[in-house]
CSV table of C-alpha atoms in Angstrom, one decimal:
chain,number,residue,atom,x,y,z
A,1097,MET,CA,157.0,-116.8,20.5
A,1098,GLN,CA,155.4,-113.4,21.2
A,1099,THR,CA,152.5,-111.8,19.4
A,1100,ARG,CA,152.0,-108.1,19.7
A,1101,ARG,CA,150.0,-105.3,18.0
A,1102,ARG,CA,152.0,-102.5,16.5
A,1103,SER,CA,151.1,-99.0,17.5
A,1104,GLU,CA,150.3,-96.5,14.9
A,1105,GLY,CA,153.3,-94.5,16.1
A,1106,ASP,CA,155.7,-97.0,14.5
A,1107,ALA,CA,155.0,-95.5,11.1
A,1108,ALA,CA,156.0,-92.1,9.6
A,1109,GLY,CA,153.6,-89.4,10.3
A,1110,THR,CA,154.1,-87.8,6.9
A,1111,ARG,CA,153.2,-91.0,4.9
A,1112,LYS,CA,149.7,-91.1,3.5
A,1113,ARG,CA,147.4,-93.4,5.3
A,1114,ASN,CA,145.8,-96.3,3.6
A,1115,ASP,CA,142.4,-97.7,4.1
A,1116,SER,CA,143.3,-100.8,6.1
A,1117,GLY,CA,142.7,-101.8,9.7
A,1118,GLY,CA,145.1,-103.3,12.3
A,1119,SER,CA,147.7,-106.0,12.0
A,1120,MET,CA,149.4,-108.6,14.0
A,1121,ALA,CA,153.2,-109.0,14.0
A,1122,ILE,CA,155.2,-112.1,15.1
A,1123,SER,CA,158.9,-112.0,15.6
A,1124,SER,CA,161.4,-114.7,14.8
A,1125,THR,CA,164.0,-115.5,17.4
A,1126,ALA,CA,166.1,-117.6,15.1
A,1127,THR,CA,168.2,-116.7,12.1
A,1128,THR,CA,169.8,-118.7,9.4
A,1129,THR,CA,173.6,-118.2,9.1
A,1130,THR,CA,176.0,-118.9,6.3
A,1131,THR,CA,179.7,-118.3,7.0
A,1132,THR,CA,182.2,-117.4,4.4
A,1133,SER,CA,185.7,-116.1,4.3
A,1134,GLY,CA,187.2,-113.5,2.0
A,1135,SER,CA,186.4,-110.0,0.9
A,1136,THR,CA,183.3,-107.9,1.2
A,1137,ASN,CA,182.2,-108.5,-2.4
A,1138,GLN,CA,180.7,-111.8,-1.2
A,1139,SER,CA,177.9,-110.0,0.5
A,1140,GLY,CA,175.8,-109.7,-2.7
A,1141,ARG,CA,175.3,-113.4,-3.2
A,1142,HIS,CA,172.4,-115.2,-1.5
A,1143,ASN,CA,170.7,-118.1,-3.3
A,1144,HIS,CA,167.1,-119.1,-2.7
A,1145,HIS,CA,164.6,-120.6,-5.1
A,1146,HIS,CA,162.0,-117.9,-4.1
A,1147,GLN,CA,164.3,-114.9,-4.8
A,1148,GLN,CA,164.5,-112.8,-7.9
A,1149,GLN,CA,167.2,-110.4,-9.1
A,1150,GLN,CA,166.8,-106.9,-7.6
A,1151,GLN,CA,166.6,-104.3,-10.4
A,1152,GLY,CA,167.3,-100.6,-10.3
A,1153,GLN,CA,169.4,-98.5,-7.9
A,1154,GLN,CA,168.5,-97.3,-4.5
A,1155,GLN,CA,167.8,-93.5,-4.3
A,1156,PRO,CA,169.8,-91.5,-1.8
A,1157,ALA,CA,167.9,-90.8,1.4
A,1158,SER,CA,167.3,-87.2,2.3
A,1159,LYS,CA,164.8,-86.9,5.2
A,1160,GLY,CA,162.0,-88.7,7.0
A,1161,ASP,CA,164.4,-91.4,8.3
A,1162,LEU,CA,162.5,-93.3,10.9
A,1163,LEU,CA,165.6,-94.8,12.3
A,1164,GLY,CA,167.4,-91.5,12.6
A,1165,ALA,CA,170.7,-90.6,11.1
A,1166,GLY,CA,172.5,-93.2,13.2
A,1167,LEU,CA,171.4,-96.3,11.3
A,1168,ASP,CA,174.4,-96.4,9.0
A,1169,ALA,CA,176.7,-95.7,11.9
A,1170,ARG,CA,175.2,-98.5,13.9
A,1171,ILE,CA,175.6,-100.9,11.1
A,1172,ALA,CA,179.2,-99.9,10.3
A,1173,ARG,CA,182.1,-100.9,12.5
A,1174,ARG,CA,182.8,-98.4,15.3
A,1175,VAL,CA,184.1,-97.9,18.8
A,1176,SER,CA,181.8,-96.0,21.1
A,1177,LEU,CA,183.8,-95.2,24.2
A,1178,ASP,CA,181.5,-92.3,25.1
A,1179,SER,CA,178.5,-94.5,25.5
A,1180,ALA,CA,180.6,-97.1,27.3
A,1181,GLU,CA,181.7,-94.4,29.7
A,1182,ALA,CA,178.1,-93.3,30.4
A,1183,ALA,CA,177.1,-96.9,31.2
A,1184,GLY,CA,180.3,-97.9,32.9
A,1185,HIS,CA,181.5,-97.5,36.5
A,1186,GLY,CA,183.1,-94.1,36.8
A,1187,HIS,CA,186.1,-93.8,34.6
A,1188,TYR,CA,186.8,-97.5,34.3
A,1189,LEU,CA,185.6,-99.9,31.6
A,1190,LYS,CA,185.1,-103.6,32.0
A,1191,CYS,CA,185.6,-106.2,29.3
A,1192,ARG,CA,182.2,-107.3,28.0
A,1193,TYR,CA,183.1,-111.0,28.1
A,1194,PRO,CA,181.4,-112.2,31.2
A,1195,ARG,CA,184.2,-114.6,32.1
A,1196,CYS,CA,186.8,-111.9,32.0
A,1197,ASP,CA,187.3,-109.4,34.9
A,1198,ALA,CA,189.7,-107.1,33.1
A,1199,THR,CA,189.2,-103.4,33.5
A,1200,ALA,CA,191.0,-100.3,32.2
A,1201,THR,CA,190.8,-96.6,32.4
A,1202,LEU,CA,189.3,-94.7,29.5
A,1203,ALA,CA,192.8,-93.7,28.4
A,1204,GLU,CA,194.0,-97.2,28.4
A,1205,ALA,CA,190.9,-98.6,26.8
A,1206,ARG,CA,191.3,-96.2,23.8
A,1207,LYS,CA,194.7,-97.7,23.2
A,1208,THR,CA,194.2,-101.4,23.9
A,1209,PHE,CA,190.5,-102.4,24.0
A,1210,LYS,CA,188.9,-104.0,20.9
A,1211,SER,CA,185.4,-103.3,19.7
A,1212,CYS,CA,182.8,-105.6,18.3
A,1213,HIS,CA,182.9,-105.4,14.5
A,1214,ASN,CA,179.2,-104.4,14.4
A,1215,CYS,CA,178.3,-102.6,17.6
A,1216,SER,CA,179.9,-100.7,20.6
A,1217,HIS,CA,180.7,-103.7,22.8
A,1218,LEU,CA,184.3,-103.4,24.0
A,1219,TYR,CA,186.7,-106.2,24.9
A,1220,CYS,CA,190.1,-106.3,26.5
A,1221,SER,CA,191.5,-108.5,23.7
A,1222,ARG,CA,190.7,-110.2,20.4
A,1223,GLU,CA,190.5,-113.5,22.3
A,1224,CYS,CA,187.7,-112.3,24.6
A,1225,ARG,CA,185.9,-110.8,21.6
A,1226,ARG,CA,186.1,-114.1,19.7
A,1227,ALA,CA,185.1,-116.2,22.8
A,1228,HIS,CA,182.0,-114.0,23.4
A,1229,TRP,CA,180.8,-113.9,19.8
A,1230,GLU,CA,178.6,-117.0,19.7
A,1231,ARG,CA,176.5,-115.6,22.6
A,1232,HIS,CA,176.7,-112.0,21.6
A,1233,ARG,CA,175.8,-112.4,17.9
A,1234,LYS,CA,172.1,-112.8,18.4
A,1235,ALA,CA,171.7,-109.6,20.4
A,1236,CYS,CA,174.1,-107.8,18.2
A,1237,LEU,CA,172.5,-108.5,14.9
A,1238,HIS,CA,169.0,-109.8,15.5
A,1239,SER,CA,167.7,-107.1,17.8
A,1240,ARG,CA,168.7,-104.2,15.5
A,1241,VAL,CA,167.5,-105.8,12.3
A,1242,SER,CA,164.4,-107.2,13.9
A,1243,ALA,CA,163.4,-103.6,14.7
A,1244,LEU,CA,163.9,-102.8,11.1
A,1245,CYS,CA,161.6,-105.6,10.1
A,1246,ARG,CA,158.9,-104.2,12.3
A,1247,LEU,CA,159.2,-100.8,10.5
A,1248,VAL,CA,159.0,-102.6,7.2
A,1249,LEU,CA,155.8,-104.3,8.2
A,1250,SER,CA,154.4,-101.0,9.5
A,1251,THR,CA,155.3,-99.3,6.1
A,1252,CYS,CA,153.6,-102.1,4.2
A,1253,LYS,CA,150.4,-101.3,6.2
A,1254,ASP,CA,150.6,-97.5,6.0
A,1255,ASP,CA,151.8,-97.0,2.4
A,1256,ALA,CA,148.7,-97.2,0.2
A,1257,ASP,CA,150.5,-98.1,-3.0
A,1258,THR,CA,152.5,-100.8,-1.3
A,1259,LEU,CA,149.4,-102.3,0.4
A,1260,ARG,CA,147.5,-102.5,-2.8
A,1261,HIS,CA,150.4,-104.1,-4.7
A,1262,LEU,CA,150.8,-106.7,-1.9
A,1263,SER,CA,147.1,-107.3,-1.7
A,1264,VAL,CA,146.7,-108.0,-5.4
A,1265,LEU,CA,149.7,-110.4,-5.3
A,1266,ALA,CA,148.3,-112.2,-2.3
A,1267,ARG,CA,144.9,-112.5,-3.9
A,1268,ARG,CA,146.3,-113.8,-7.2
A,1269,GLY,CA,148.6,-116.2,-5.4
A,1270,TYR,CA,145.8,-117.6,-3.4
A,1271,LEU,CA,143.5,-118.1,-6.4
A,1272,SER,CA,146.3,-119.9,-8.4
A,1273,GLN,CA,148.2,-121.7,-5.8
A,1274,GLY,CA,146.2,-121.9,-2.6
A,1275,ARG,CA,147.1,-120.6,0.9
A,1276,GLY,CA,150.5,-119.1,1.2
A,1277,VAL,CA,152.6,-116.1,2.3
A,1278,VAL,CA,153.7,-112.9,0.5
A,1279,ARG,CA,157.5,-112.9,1.0
A,1280,ILE,CA,159.5,-109.7,0.9
A,1281,LEU,CA,163.3,-109.9,0.7
A,1282,PHE,CA,165.7,-107.1,1.3
A,1283,ARG,CA,169.3,-107.9,0.5
A,1284,SER,CA,170.7,-105.4,3.0
A,1285,PRO,CA,169.4,-103.3,5.9
A,1286,GLU,CA,170.2,-100.2,3.8
A,1287,ARG,CA,167.6,-101.3,1.2
A,1288,ALA,CA,165.0,-102.0,3.9
A,1289,ASP,CA,165.7,-98.5,5.2
A,1290,SER,CA,165.3,-97.0,1.8
A,1291,PHE,CA,161.8,-98.6,1.5
A,1292,ILE,CA,160.9,-97.2,4.9
A,1293,LYS,CA,161.9,-93.7,3.8
A,1294,GLN,CA,160.6,-93.8,0.2
A,1295,GLY,CA,157.8,-96.3,0.1
A,1296,PHE,CA,156.7,-98.4,-2.8
A,1297,GLN,CA,159.4,-97.3,-5.2
A,1298,CYS,CA,162.0,-99.1,-3.1
A,1299,LEU,CA,160.0,-102.2,-2.2
A,1300,GLY,CA,162.2,-105.3,-2.0
A,1301,GLU,CA,162.0,-108.6,-3.9
A,1302,VAL,CA,158.4,-109.8,-3.6
A,1303,SER,CA,157.1,-113.3,-4.3
A,1304,TYR,CA,154.2,-115.5,-3.3
A,1305,VAL,CA,155.2,-118.7,-1.4
A,1306,ARG,CA,152.8,-121.6,-1.0
A,1307,TRP,CA,152.7,-122.9,2.6
A,1308,PRO,CA,154.3,-126.3,1.7
A,1309,ASP,CA,157.2,-124.4,0.2
A,1310,LEU,CA,158.1,-122.5,3.4
A,1311,LEU,CA,161.6,-123.4,4.6
A,1312,PRO,CA,162.1,-123.9,8.4
A,1313,ALA,CA,165.9,-123.7,7.9
A,1314,GLU,CA,165.5,-120.1,6.5
A,1315,MET,CA,163.2,-118.6,9.2
A,1316,GLY,CA,163.8,-120.8,12.2
A,1317,PRO,CA,161.4,-123.4,13.7
A,1318,GLU,CA,159.5,-121.0,15.9
A,1319,LEU,CA,158.5,-118.6,13.0
A,1320,TYR,CA,157.9,-121.6,10.7
A,1321,SER,CA,155.5,-123.1,13.1
A,1322,GLU,CA,153.7,-119.8,13.6
A,1323,LEU,CA,153.4,-119.2,9.9
A,1324,LEU,CA,151.9,-122.7,9.4
A,1325,LYS,CA,149.4,-121.9,12.1
A,1326,LEU,CA,148.5,-118.6,10.5
A,1327,SER,CA,148.2,-120.3,7.1
A,1328,THR,CA,145.4,-122.4,8.6
A,1329,GLU,CA,143.6,-119.5,10.4
A,1330,TYR,CA,143.7,-116.5,8.1
A,1331,LYS,CA,140.8,-115.6,5.8
A,1332,PRO,CA,142.1,-115.2,2.3
A,1333,ASP,CA,139.1,-113.0,1.3
A,1334,SER,CA,140.0,-110.3,3.7
A,1335,LYS,CA,143.5,-111.0,5.1
A,1336,MET,CA,147.0,-111.8,3.9
A,1337,LEU,CA,150.2,-113.0,5.5
A,1338,LEU,CA,153.4,-111.1,5.1
A,1339,TYR,CA,156.9,-112.5,5.7
A,1340,VAL,CA,159.7,-110.0,5.7
A,1341,ALA,CA,163.3,-111.2,5.5
A,1342,ILE,CA,166.4,-108.9,5.7
A,1343,CYS,CA,169.8,-110.2,4.7
A,1344,VAL,CA,172.6,-109.1,7.0
A,1345,VAL,CA,176.3,-109.5,6.1
A,1346,SER,CA,178.6,-108.7,9.0
A,1347,GLU,CA,182.1,-109.1,10.2
A,1348,ALA,CA,182.8,-111.8,12.8
A,1349,PRO,CA,185.9,-112.7,14.7
A,1350,GLY,CA,187.9,-115.4,13.0
A,1351,SER,CA,190.9,-117.5,13.8
A,1352,ALA,CA,194.5,-116.6,13.8
A,1353,THR,CA,194.9,-117.6,10.2
A,1354,ALA,CA,191.8,-115.7,9.1
A,1355,PRO,CA,191.3,-112.8,11.5
A,1356,VAL,CA,188.1,-111.6,9.9
A,1357,LYS,CA,185.3,-113.6,8.3
A,1358,TRP,CA,182.0,-112.6,6.8
A,1359,GLU,CA,178.7,-114.0,8.0
A,1360,ARG,CA,175.4,-113.9,6.2
A,1361,GLN,CA,172.2,-114.1,8.2
A,1362,LEU,CA,168.5,-113.7,7.5
A,1363,VAL,CA,166.5,-111.9,10.1
A,1364,SER,CA,162.7,-112.2,9.7
A,1365,ARG,CA,159.3,-111.4,11.0
A,1366,CYS,CA,155.8,-112.1,9.9
A,1367,ALA,CA,152.4,-110.4,10.2
A,1368,LYS,CA,148.7,-110.8,9.3
A,1369,LEU,CA,147.3,-107.7,7.6
A,1370,LYS,CA,144.0,-106.7,6.1
A,1371,LEU,CA,143.7,-106.6,2.4
A,1372,CYS,CA,143.4,-103.2,0.7
A,1373,ARG,CA,139.7,-102.2,0.7
A,1374,THR,CA,139.6,-101.7,-3.0
A,1375,VAL,CA,140.8,-105.3,-3.5
A,1376,VAL,CA,138.2,-106.6,-1.0
A,1377,SER,CA,135.5,-104.6,-2.8
A,1378,GLU,CA,136.5,-106.2,-6.1
A,1379,ILE,CA,136.3,-109.6,-4.5
A,1380,VAL,CA,132.8,-109.0,-3.2
A,1381,SER,CA,131.4,-107.4,-6.3
A,1382,GLY,CA,133.2,-109.4,-9.0
A,1383,PRO,CA,131.8,-112.3,-10.9
A,1384,GLY,CA,131.8,-115.5,-9.1
A,1385,ALA,CA,132.3,-113.8,-5.7
A,1386,GLY,CA,133.2,-116.2,-3.0
A,1387,GLU,CA,134.1,-118.9,-5.5
A,1388,ARG,CA,137.6,-120.0,-6.2
A,1389,PRO,CA,138.5,-121.5,-9.6
A,1390,GLY,CA,140.3,-124.8,-9.7
A,1391,PRO,CA,144.0,-124.8,-9.2
A,1392,ARG,CA,146.4,-125.1,-12.2
A,1393,PRO,CA,147.6,-128.6,-12.8
A,1394,ASP,CA,151.3,-127.7,-12.2
A,1395,THR,CA,150.5,-126.4,-8.7
A,1396,VAL,CA,148.6,-129.4,-7.4
A,1397,GLY,CA,150.8,-132.0,-5.6
A,1398,ASP,CA,151.1,-134.2,-2.5
A,1399,VAL,CA,152.2,-132.9,0.8
A,1400,LEU,CA,153.4,-135.7,3.1
A,1401,VAL,CA,153.6,-134.6,6.8
A,1402,LEU,CA,155.6,-137.0,9.1
A,1403,SER,CA,154.9,-135.8,12.6
A,1404,PHE,CA,155.8,-137.2,16.0
A,1405,ASN,CA,155.5,-136.2,19.6
A,1406,ILE,CA,158.6,-135.4,21.7
A,1407,LEU,CA,158.1,-135.8,25.4
A,1408,SER,CA,160.5,-134.8,28.2
A,1409,LYS,CA,161.5,-138.4,28.8
A,1410,THR,CA,161.4,-139.9,25.3
A,1411,THR,CA,163.1,-143.3,25.3
A,1412,GLN,CA,165.7,-144.3,22.8
A,1413,ARG,CA,163.4,-147.1,21.6
A,1414,ALA,CA,160.8,-144.5,20.8
A,1415,ARG,CA,163.3,-142.4,18.9
A,1416,GLU,CA,164.5,-145.4,16.9
A,1417,GLN,CA,160.9,-146.1,15.9
A,1418,VAL,CA,160.6,-142.5,14.6
A,1419,SER,CA,163.7,-142.9,12.6
A,1420,GLN,CA,162.7,-146.3,11.1
A,1421,ASN,CA,159.2,-145.1,10.3
A,1422,VAL,CA,160.4,-141.9,8.5
A,1423,GLN,CA,162.8,-144.0,6.4
A,1424,THR,CA,160.2,-146.6,5.7
A,1425,VAL,CA,157.5,-144.1,4.6
A,1426,LEU,CA,160.0,-142.4,2.3
A,1427,ARG,CA,161.4,-145.7,1.0
A,1428,GLN,CA,157.9,-146.7,-0.2
A,1429,ARG,CA,158.0,-143.6,-2.5
A,1430,GLY,CA,161.5,-144.5,-3.8
A,1431,VAL,CA,163.4,-142.1,-1.6
A,1432,ASN,CA,166.5,-143.3,0.3
A,1433,LEU,CA,167.0,-140.9,3.1
A,1434,ARG,CA,170.6,-141.9,3.8
A,1435,LYS,CA,171.5,-141.6,0.1
A,1436,HIS,CA,169.5,-138.7,-1.1
A,1437,TYR,CA,169.4,-136.5,2.0
A,1438,PRO,CA,172.5,-137.5,4.1
A,1439,GLU,CA,172.4,-134.3,6.2
A,1440,VAL,CA,168.8,-135.0,7.3
A,1441,TYR,CA,169.7,-138.7,7.9
A,1442,GLN,CA,172.6,-137.6,10.2
A,1443,ARG,CA,170.4,-135.2,12.1
A,1444,LEU,CA,167.9,-138.0,12.7
A,1445,ALA,CA,170.8,-140.3,13.8
A,1446,THR,CA,172.0,-137.7,16.3
A,1447,PHE,CA,168.5,-137.4,17.6
A,1448,VAL,CA,168.2,-141.2,18.1
A,1449,GLU,CA,171.5,-141.3,19.9
A,1450,GLY,CA,170.2,-138.8,22.5
A,1451,SER,CA,172.9,-136.2,21.8
A,1452,THR,CA,170.1,-133.6,21.5
A,1453,ASP,CA,166.6,-133.4,22.8
A,1454,ARG,CA,165.3,-131.3,19.9
A,1455,PHE,CA,164.7,-132.1,16.3
A,1456,LEU,CA,164.1,-129.0,14.2
A,1457,PRO,CA,161.5,-129.2,11.4
A,1458,VAL,CA,162.8,-129.9,8.0
A,1459,THR,CA,161.2,-129.7,4.5
A,1460,LEU,CA,162.2,-131.9,1.6
A,1461,HIS,CA,161.2,-131.9,-2.0
A,1462,PRO,CA,161.9,-135.4,-3.3
A,1463,ARG,CA,160.5,-137.2,-6.4
A,1464,ASP,CA,158.1,-140.2,-6.2
A,1465,THR,CA,159.7,-142.9,-8.4
A,1466,ALA,CA,156.3,-144.5,-8.9
A,1467,THR,CA,154.6,-141.5,-10.3
A,1468,GLY,CA,157.6,-139.4,-11.4
A,1469,ARG,CA,156.1,-136.4,-9.7
A,1470,SER,CA,157.8,-134.3,-7.0
A,1471,PHE,CA,156.1,-134.0,-3.6
A,1472,VAL,CA,156.7,-132.1,-0.4
A,1473,CYS,CA,157.7,-133.9,2.7
A,1474,ILE,CA,157.7,-132.1,6.1
A,1475,VAL,CA,159.2,-133.8,9.1
A,1476,MET,CA,157.6,-132.0,12.0
A,1477,PRO,CA,158.1,-132.8,15.7
A,1478,ASN,CA,155.4,-131.8,18.2
A,1479,TYR,CA,156.5,-130.8,21.7
A,1480,GLY,CA,153.2,-131.6,23.5
A,1481,ASP,CA,149.6,-131.1,22.4
A,1482,THR,CA,149.7,-127.4,23.1
A,1483,GLU,CA,152.3,-126.9,20.4
A,1484,ARG,CA,150.8,-129.3,17.8
A,1485,VAL,CA,150.7,-127.7,14.4
A,1486,GLN,CA,147.5,-127.9,12.4
A,1487,PHE,CA,148.3,-128.0,8.7
A,1488,PRO,CA,146.1,-126.1,6.2
A,1489,VAL,CA,143.2,-128.2,4.9
A,1490,SER,CA,143.1,-129.0,1.2
A,1491,GLU,CA,140.7,-126.6,-0.6
A,1492,ASN,CA,139.0,-127.3,-3.9
A,1493,GLY,CA,141.4,-129.9,-5.2
A,1494,ASP,CA,144.6,-128.2,-3.9
A,1495,ASP,CA,147.6,-130.1,-2.5
A,1496,ARG,CA,146.6,-133.5,-1.0
A,1497,VAL,CA,147.8,-133.3,2.6
A,1498,VAL,CA,148.6,-136.7,4.2
A,1499,THR,CA,149.7,-136.7,7.8
A,1500,VAL,CA,151.4,-139.8,9.3
A,1501,ASP,CA,152.3,-140.2,13.0
A,1502,VAL,CA,155.7,-141.8,12.6
A,1503,GLY,CA,156.0,-142.0,16.4
A,1504,ALA,CA,153.3,-144.7,16.5
A,1505,ASP,CA,153.5,-148.4,15.6
A,1506,LEU,CA,152.5,-148.3,11.9
A,1507,GLY,CA,152.4,-152.1,11.6
A,1508,ASP,CA,151.6,-153.7,8.2
A,1509,ASP,CA,148.8,-151.3,7.2
A,1510,LEU,CA,151.2,-148.5,6.3
A,1511,THR,CA,150.1,-148.4,2.7
A,1512,SER,CA,146.5,-147.6,3.8
A,1513,LYS,CA,147.8,-144.5,5.7
A,1514,LEU,CA,149.5,-143.0,2.6
């Protein structure tokens, strides 16, 4: 995970400056993928309980494109033999699949070589293109759209109307729900580009997400852990957390029966920005400054964190203990992991067997049979003390956070720990 400061040159020079200071941006190296088969009309569907229906139409772009006129061309399918020639060896092209040594002249390549569906990588055959896709997909999609996420974050900081709108949403969300993240979703790279060019009028779907409701499966474990850390550290009276997600629908090499399939991925980044100065002034001068009202009853709940350490030489007995404790803790609340969450149970079983050394964080929203109320359960591994995640502390009667080390011997006093 890398943390960097954006330069002011990332933003458009013609956009009016806001009254905010610097920012910190963190990139996600993981994406969430859903694979479908069929026609391109499937690209408009993406379900998430934090999303809302986008309204209105995107206005055509005219000028001020920060990505240049080549964005649409880079997203569309194309063959770039000219660029391949410039980077190749003389007048010969080599298949981009590392395990293939096939070469061809430019004339031959124009006739026989196959291009990546989304970029200019060239392959000698469909088989090589299909074999290289799993390794190539991250660089092909993530690097391009991740750069777009950076520009979106830069625009949020530099566009005064957008910054004020997000600041008000962040402040209201904190006052009513506690610590959380302002989530901005764009259903396509083109919509994100329209926001970069036209500002607030083309802002994506915005919502406030409480930190217990963040989904590691959506953003990847690295960004999820980073957002949890930032949720603990940021100062709600002067800062806010932004989480930008761009949905990418792309062609991917399929099988012989289905030559082309469509993949849907979310590429995301997050940043910590200063609130708009006018919002900060209202906080300082307003009645009850510095005091936060009690949370609404419907937003208060329990957050159960089941954490455990994963060392380089974790024994199978230790893994079995983790699995047993997780199931025991949930069973005391009336949740049968094997029955109610079979996918998570299977992942845990695979981890116990030793088939994998990593267990990615997972968030569940079960219902406690004793109280009839839903609660949040986060199963979070820690890879050493340096990567241990500190969860946000309950503030003024917010969510009651209970952390249980399921890697330890809980014994008979488990009830006292809950």
